[in-house]
Amino acid sequence: MSATTPSPSTPPTPSARLSLTEVEAVARAAHAGQTDKAGRPYAEHLRAVAEGVRRRGGDDEQIAAAWLHDAVEDDALSEDWLREAALSRRTKDIVLALTKRPGEPPEAYAARILATPGAPLVKEADLAHNADPARLAVLDGPTRTRLTEKYARMRALLGRVGRADGDARTGQSGGTGRSVRTDRRD
């Protein structure tokens, strides 16, 4: 990390907000050496989720949250770091909403996401990448089945049934006939 980019262990000074480039650098450093279930560098997932948020019309606060969405849950960054980080309150709230708590029922997790402005769109991008058939195809059968069911259940709890990719243009829920709110502030 350069002298101007805060390290994950040292919160930035509160006088300036982190840029998206700095948030990306912090997230990449925090997850350095970590891999996903398929053995790929974890930063690839973070990049895909951030890009998915951008494609869905998300704003900079949501894109920053996408880069950091797993950092606290994975103990890559602490809640103390997040609390002191030079990020908007909304970005911090989204990251915390997306942080699963030990023993938390999926229904409570989904309810927290739905109650946090901006978080559903970030979770939608996360689920879309996690459920990508190309990513799942490299996993063993039982893992692929378990994860496919897990992601489908979460989409259902969030009201995103049939929207693995999401359709931010129409807001349609993949043929169910229900309209799903997909604006940037959901």
PDB file of C-alpha atoms in Angstrom:
ATOM      1  CA  MET A   1       0.000   0.000   0.000  1.00  0.00           C
ATOM      2  CA  SER A   2       1.207   3.483  -0.747  1.00  0.00           C
ATOM      3  CA  ALA A   3       1.646   6.079   1.940  1.00  0.00           C
ATOM      4  CA  THR A   4      -1.621   7.721   0.851  1.00  0.00           C
ATOM      5  CA  THR A   5      -3.719   4.558   0.937  1.00  0.00           C
ATOM      6  CA  PRO A   6      -4.868   3.587   4.429  1.00  0.00           C
ATOM      7  CA  SER A   7      -3.971   0.089   5.504  1.00  0.00           C
ATOM      8  CA  PRO A   8      -6.731  -2.200   6.824  1.00  0.00           C
ATOM      9  CA  SER A   9      -5.175  -2.014  10.297  1.00  0.00           C
ATOM     10  CA  THR A  10      -4.969   1.772  10.461  1.00  0.00           C
ATOM     11  CA  PRO A  11      -8.200   3.751  10.077  1.00  0.00           C
ATOM     12  CA  PRO A  12      -7.890   6.791   7.849  1.00  0.00           C
ATOM     13  CA  THR A  13      -8.194  10.249   9.309  1.00  0.00           C
ATOM     14  CA  PRO A  14     -11.851  11.286   9.505  1.00  0.00           C
ATOM     15  CA  SER A  15     -11.245  14.522   7.577  1.00  0.00           C
ATOM     16  CA  ALA A  16     -11.396  12.949   4.118  1.00  0.00           C
ATOM     17  CA  ARG A  17     -13.564  10.208   2.666  1.00  0.00           C
ATOM     18  CA  LEU A  18     -11.906   7.256   1.015  1.00  0.00           C
ATOM     19  CA  SER A  19     -12.192   7.272  -2.761  1.00  0.00           C
ATOM     20  CA  LEU A  20     -13.478   4.176  -4.541  1.00  0.00           C
ATOM     21  CA  THR A  21      -9.907   3.452  -5.630  1.00  0.00           C
ATOM     22  CA  GLU A  22      -8.795   3.574  -1.989  1.00  0.00           C
ATOM     23  CA  VAL A  23     -11.725   1.420  -0.856  1.00  0.00           C
ATOM     24  CA  GLU A  24     -10.811  -1.136  -3.521  1.00  0.00           C
ATOM     25  CA  ALA A  25      -7.167  -1.110  -2.358  1.00  0.00           C
ATOM     26  CA  VAL A  26      -8.210  -1.596   1.274  1.00  0.00           C
ATOM     27  CA  ALA A  27     -10.549  -4.462   0.338  1.00  0.00           C
ATOM     28  CA  ARG A  28      -7.928  -6.161  -1.830  1.00  0.00           C
ATOM     29  CA  ALA A  29      -5.321  -5.865   0.930  1.00  0.00           C
ATOM     30  CA  ALA A  30      -7.752  -7.098   3.579  1.00  0.00           C
ATOM     31  CA  HIS A  31      -8.623 -10.186   1.532  1.00  0.00           C
ATOM     32  CA  ALA A  32      -5.085 -10.798   0.188  1.00  0.00           C
ATOM     33  CA  GLY A  33      -4.327 -14.502   0.065  1.00  0.00           C
ATOM     34  CA  GLN A  34      -7.980 -15.447   0.513  1.00  0.00           C
ATOM     35  CA  THR A  35      -9.658 -17.633  -2.094  1.00  0.00           C
ATOM     36  CA  ASP A  36     -13.256 -18.501  -2.869  1.00  0.00           C
ATOM     37  CA  LYS A  37     -14.712 -22.016  -2.777  1.00  0.00           C
ATOM     38  CA  ALA A  38     -13.370 -22.658  -6.286  1.00  0.00           C
ATOM     39  CA  GLY A  39      -9.860 -21.598  -5.321  1.00  0.00           C
ATOM     40  CA  ARG A  40      -9.960 -18.273  -7.177  1.00  0.00           C
ATOM     41  CA  PRO A  41      -8.561 -15.089  -5.582  1.00  0.00           C
ATOM     42  CA  TYR A  42     -11.323 -13.614  -3.440  1.00  0.00           C
ATOM     43  CA  ALA A  43     -10.727 -10.146  -4.874  1.00  0.00           C
ATOM     44  CA  GLU A  44     -12.276 -11.410  -8.139  1.00  0.00           C
ATOM     45  CA  HIS A  45     -15.594 -11.848  -6.305  1.00  0.00           C
ATOM     46  CA  LEU A  46     -15.353  -8.384  -4.754  1.00  0.00           C
ATOM     47  CA  ARG A  47     -14.648  -6.834  -8.155  1.00  0.00           C
ATOM     48  CA  ALA A  48     -17.581  -8.697  -9.727  1.00  0.00           C
ATOM     49  CA  VAL A  49     -19.976  -7.565  -6.995  1.00  0.00           C
ATOM     50  CA  ALA A  50     -18.793  -3.942  -7.254  1.00  0.00           C
ATOM     51  CA  GLU A  51     -19.208  -4.078 -11.036  1.00  0.00           C
ATOM     52  CA  GLY A  52     -22.647  -5.699 -10.629  1.00  0.00           C
ATOM     53  CA  VAL A  53     -23.720  -2.846  -8.349  1.00  0.00           C
ATOM     54  CA  ARG A  54     -22.464  -0.299 -10.874  1.00  0.00           C
ATOM     55  CA  ARG A  55     -24.312  -2.054 -13.749  1.00  0.00           C
ATOM     56  CA  ARG A  56     -27.529  -2.050 -11.704  1.00  0.00           C
ATOM     57  CA  GLY A  57     -27.308   1.717 -11.263  1.00  0.00           C
ATOM     58  CA  GLY A  58     -25.799   1.739  -7.785  1.00  0.00           C
ATOM     59  CA  ASP A  59     -24.084   4.846  -6.504  1.00  0.00           C
ATOM     60  CA  ASP A  60     -20.558   5.266  -5.122  1.00  0.00           C
ATOM     61  CA  GLU A  61     -21.662   4.490  -1.559  1.00  0.00           C
ATOM     62  CA  GLN A  62     -23.145   1.174  -2.692  1.00  0.00           C
ATOM     63  CA  ILE A  63     -20.095   0.371  -4.827  1.00  0.00           C
ATOM     64  CA  ALA A  64     -17.837   1.037  -1.817  1.00  0.00           C
ATOM     65  CA  ALA A  65     -20.047  -1.263   0.278  1.00  0.00           C
ATOM     66  CA  ALA A  66     -19.780  -3.920  -2.444  1.00  0.00           C
ATOM     67  CA  TRP A  67     -15.981  -3.861  -2.178  1.00  0.00           C
ATOM     68  CA  LEU A  68     -16.242  -4.238   1.609  1.00  0.00           C
ATOM     69  CA  HIS A  69     -19.364  -6.427   1.852  1.00  0.00           C
ATOM     70  CA  ASP A  70     -17.586  -9.512   3.245  1.00  0.00           C
ATOM     71  CA  ALA A  71     -14.733  -7.803   5.097  1.00  0.00           C
ATOM     72  CA  VAL A  72     -16.224  -7.768   8.603  1.00  0.00           C
ATOM     73  CA  GLU A  73     -17.942 -11.142   8.244  1.00  0.00           C
ATOM     74  CA  ASP A  74     -14.664 -12.753   7.137  1.00  0.00           C
ATOM     75  CA  ASP A  75     -12.691 -10.961   9.888  1.00  0.00           C
ATOM     76  CA  ALA A  76     -10.609  -9.302   7.176  1.00  0.00           C
ATOM     77  CA  LEU A  77     -11.468  -5.945   8.779  1.00  0.00           C
ATOM     78  CA  SER A  78     -12.866  -5.318  12.233  1.00  0.00           C
ATOM     79  CA  GLU A  79     -16.085  -3.544  13.122  1.00  0.00           C
ATOM     80  CA  ASP A  80     -13.872  -1.026  14.922  1.00  0.00           C
ATOM     81  CA  TRP A  81     -12.019  -0.345  11.669  1.00  0.00           C
ATOM     82  CA  LEU A  82     -15.320   0.091   9.841  1.00  0.00           C
ATOM     83  CA  ARG A  83     -16.719   2.371  12.543  1.00  0.00           C
ATOM     84  CA  GLU A  84     -13.654   4.662  12.293  1.00  0.00           C
ATOM     85  CA  ALA A  85     -13.176   4.445   8.512  1.00  0.00           C
ATOM     86  CA  ALA A  86     -13.607   7.552   6.374  1.00  0.00           C
ATOM     87  CA  LEU A  87     -16.747   6.189   4.733  1.00  0.00           C
ATOM     88  CA  SER A  88     -20.286   7.515   4.629  1.00  0.00           C
ATOM     89  CA  ARG A  89     -22.701   6.356   7.324  1.00  0.00           C
ATOM     90  CA  ARG A  90     -24.771   4.745   4.547  1.00  0.00           C
ATOM     91  CA  THR A  91     -21.820   2.691   3.262  1.00  0.00           C
ATOM     92  CA  LYS A  92     -21.064   1.502   6.790  1.00  0.00           C
ATOM     93  CA  ASP A  93     -24.728   0.632   7.374  1.00  0.00           C
ATOM     94  CA  ILE A  94     -24.843  -1.405   4.160  1.00  0.00           C
ATOM     95  CA  VAL A  95     -21.667  -3.328   5.065  1.00  0.00           C
ATOM     96  CA  LEU A  96     -23.044  -4.104   8.527  1.00  0.00           C
ATOM     97  CA  ALA A  97     -26.428  -5.141   7.082  1.00  0.00           C
ATOM     98  CA  LEU A  98     -24.653  -7.584   4.755  1.00  0.00           C
ATOM     99  CA  THR A  99     -22.522  -9.020   7.577  1.00  0.00           C
ATOM    100  CA  LYS A 100     -23.998 -12.354   8.661  1.00  0.00           C
ATOM    101  CA  ARG A 101     -24.001 -12.918  12.391  1.00  0.00           C
ATOM    102  CA  PRO A 102     -23.155 -16.308  13.915  1.00  0.00           C
ATOM    103  CA  GLY A 103     -26.284 -18.419  14.331  1.00  0.00           C
ATOM    104  CA  GLU A 104     -28.493 -15.817  12.680  1.00  0.00           C
ATOM    105  CA  PRO A 105     -31.530 -17.256  10.862  1.00  0.00           C
ATOM    106  CA  PRO A 106     -31.674 -16.399   7.149  1.00  0.00           C
ATOM    107  CA  GLU A 107     -35.035 -14.675   7.704  1.00  0.00           C
ATOM    108  CA  ALA A 108     -33.497 -12.207  10.186  1.00  0.00           C
ATOM    109  CA  TYR A 109     -30.531 -11.604   7.876  1.00  0.00           C
ATOM    110  CA  ALA A 110     -32.847 -10.902   4.924  1.00  0.00           C
ATOM    111  CA  ALA A 111     -35.046  -8.615   7.030  1.00  0.00           C
ATOM    112  CA  ARG A 112     -32.011  -6.549   8.072  1.00  0.00           C
ATOM    113  CA  ILE A 113     -30.901  -6.219   4.439  1.00  0.00           C
ATOM    114  CA  LEU A 114     -34.381  -5.159   3.336  1.00  0.00           C
ATOM    115  CA  ALA A 115     -34.565  -2.597   6.168  1.00  0.00           C
ATOM    116  CA  THR A 116     -31.241  -0.946   5.214  1.00  0.00           C
ATOM    117  CA  PRO A 117     -31.395   1.612   2.400  1.00  0.00           C
ATOM    118  CA  GLY A 118     -29.081   0.584  -0.429  1.00  0.00           C
ATOM    119  CA  ALA A 119     -28.334  -2.907   0.889  1.00  0.00           C
ATOM    120  CA  PRO A 120     -30.771  -4.963  -1.253  1.00  0.00           C
ATOM    121  CA  LEU A 121     -29.095  -3.871  -4.478  1.00  0.00           C
ATOM    122  CA  VAL A 122     -25.634  -4.807  -3.163  1.00  0.00           C
ATOM    123  CA  LYS A 123     -26.913  -8.188  -1.943  1.00  0.00           C
ATOM    124  CA  GLU A 124     -28.571  -8.758  -5.316  1.00  0.00           C
ATOM    125  CA  ALA A 125     -25.228  -8.233  -7.072  1.00  0.00           C
ATOM    126  CA  ASP A 126     -23.536 -10.531  -4.540  1.00  0.00           C
ATOM    127  CA  LEU A 127     -26.107 -13.282  -5.067  1.00  0.00           C
ATOM    128  CA  ALA A 128     -25.909 -12.918  -8.846  1.00  0.00           C
ATOM    129  CA  HIS A 129     -22.162 -13.512  -8.800  1.00  0.00           C
ATOM    130  CA  ASN A 130     -22.349 -16.279  -6.203  1.00  0.00           C
ATOM    131  CA  ALA A 131     -25.051 -18.084  -8.210  1.00  0.00           C
ATOM    132  CA  ASP A 132     -23.292 -17.673 -11.563  1.00  0.00           C
ATOM    133  CA  PRO A 133     -23.543 -21.106 -13.216  1.00  0.00           C
ATOM    134  CA  ALA A 134     -19.956 -20.833 -14.498  1.00  0.00           C
ATOM    135  CA  ARG A 135     -18.680 -20.332 -10.922  1.00  0.00           C
ATOM    136  CA  LEU A 136     -20.849 -23.105  -9.529  1.00  0.00           C
ATOM    137  CA  ALA A 137     -19.891 -25.541 -12.304  1.00  0.00           C
ATOM    138  CA  VAL A 138     -16.348 -25.953 -10.962  1.00  0.00           C
ATOM    139  CA  LEU A 139     -17.568 -27.093  -7.531  1.00  0.00           C
ATOM    140  CA  ASP A 140     -18.301 -30.663  -6.537  1.00  0.00           C
ATOM    141  CA  GLY A 141     -21.926 -31.789  -6.903  1.00  0.00           C
ATOM    142  CA  PRO A 142     -23.003 -31.657  -3.246  1.00  0.00           C
ATOM    143  CA  THR A 143     -21.462 -28.210  -2.719  1.00  0.00           C
ATOM    144  CA  ARG A 144     -22.989 -26.910  -5.950  1.00  0.00           C
ATOM    145  CA  THR A 145     -26.437 -28.200  -4.928  1.00  0.00           C
ATOM    146  CA  ARG A 146     -26.179 -26.816  -1.383  1.00  0.00           C
ATOM    147  CA  LEU A 147     -25.093 -23.377  -2.576  1.00  0.00           C
ATOM    148  CA  THR A 148     -27.666 -23.224  -5.383  1.00  0.00           C
ATOM    149  CA  GLU A 149     -30.416 -23.939  -2.844  1.00  0.00           C
ATOM    150  CA  LYS A 150     -28.965 -21.453  -0.335  1.00  0.00           C
ATOM    151  CA  TYR A 151     -28.813 -18.643  -2.913  1.00  0.00           C
ATOM    152  CA  ALA A 152     -32.307 -19.398  -4.243  1.00  0.00           C
ATOM    153  CA  ARG A 153     -33.701 -19.285  -0.701  1.00  0.00           C
ATOM    154  CA  MET A 154     -32.057 -15.932  -0.006  1.00  0.00           C
ATOM    155  CA  ARG A 155     -33.364 -14.494  -3.298  1.00  0.00           C
ATOM    156  CA  ALA A 156     -36.842 -15.648  -2.272  1.00  0.00           C
ATOM    157  CA  LEU A 157     -36.513 -14.068   1.178  1.00  0.00           C
ATOM    158  CA  LEU A 158     -35.415 -10.813  -0.442  1.00  0.00           C
ATOM    159  CA  GLY A 159     -38.223 -10.877  -3.008  1.00  0.00           C
ATOM    160  CA  ARG A 160     -35.775 -11.423  -5.852  1.00  0.00           C
ATOM    161  CA  VAL A 161     -37.118 -14.801  -7.004  1.00  0.00           C
ATOM    162  CA  GLY A 162     -35.991 -15.555 -10.542  1.00  0.00           C
ATOM    163  CA  ARG A 163     -33.663 -12.560 -10.616  1.00  0.00           C
ATOM    164  CA  ALA A 164     -30.208 -14.124 -10.490  1.00  0.00           C
ATOM    165  CA  ASP A 165     -29.022 -11.327 -12.780  1.00  0.00           C
ATOM    166  CA  GLY A 166     -31.567  -8.774 -11.657  1.00  0.00           C
ATOM    167  CA  ASP A 167     -33.272  -6.496 -14.131  1.00  0.00           C
ATOM    168  CA  ALA A 168     -32.877  -2.963 -12.910  1.00  0.00           C
ATOM    169  CA  ARG A 169     -34.498  -1.602 -16.080  1.00  0.00           C
ATOM    170  CA  THR A 170     -37.892  -3.256 -15.676  1.00  0.00           C
ATOM    171  CA  GLY A 171     -37.942  -4.262 -12.030  1.00  0.00           C
ATOM    172  CA  GLN A 172     -39.645  -7.510 -13.025  1.00  0.00           C
ATOM    173  CA  SER A 173     -39.105 -10.489 -10.815  1.00  0.00           C
ATOM    174  CA  GLY A 174     -38.290 -12.985 -13.521  1.00  0.00           C
ATOM    175  CA  GLY A 175     -41.725 -13.932 -14.759  1.00  0.00           C
ATOM    176  CA  THR A 176     -43.611 -14.140 -11.471  1.00  0.00           C
ATOM    177  CA  GLY A 177     -45.658 -11.111 -12.418  1.00  0.00           C
ATOM    178  CA  ARG A 178     -44.655  -9.272  -9.243  1.00  0.00           C
ATOM    179  CA  SER A 179     -42.955  -5.947  -9.559  1.00  0.00           C
ATOM    180  CA  VAL A 180     -39.836  -5.687  -7.428  1.00  0.00           C
ATOM    181  CA  ARG A 181     -38.388  -2.354  -6.392  1.00  0.00           C
ATOM    182  CA  THR A 182     -34.903  -2.021  -7.837  1.00  0.00           C
ATOM    183  CA  ASP A 183     -34.089   1.654  -7.505  1.00  0.00           C
ATOM    184  CA  ARG A 184     -30.660   2.747  -6.287  1.00  0.00           C
ATOM    185  CA  ARG A 185     -31.902   3.526  -2.799  1.00  0.00           C
ATOM    186  CA  ASP A 186     -33.610   0.189  -2.050  1.00  0.00           C
TER     187      ASP A 186
END
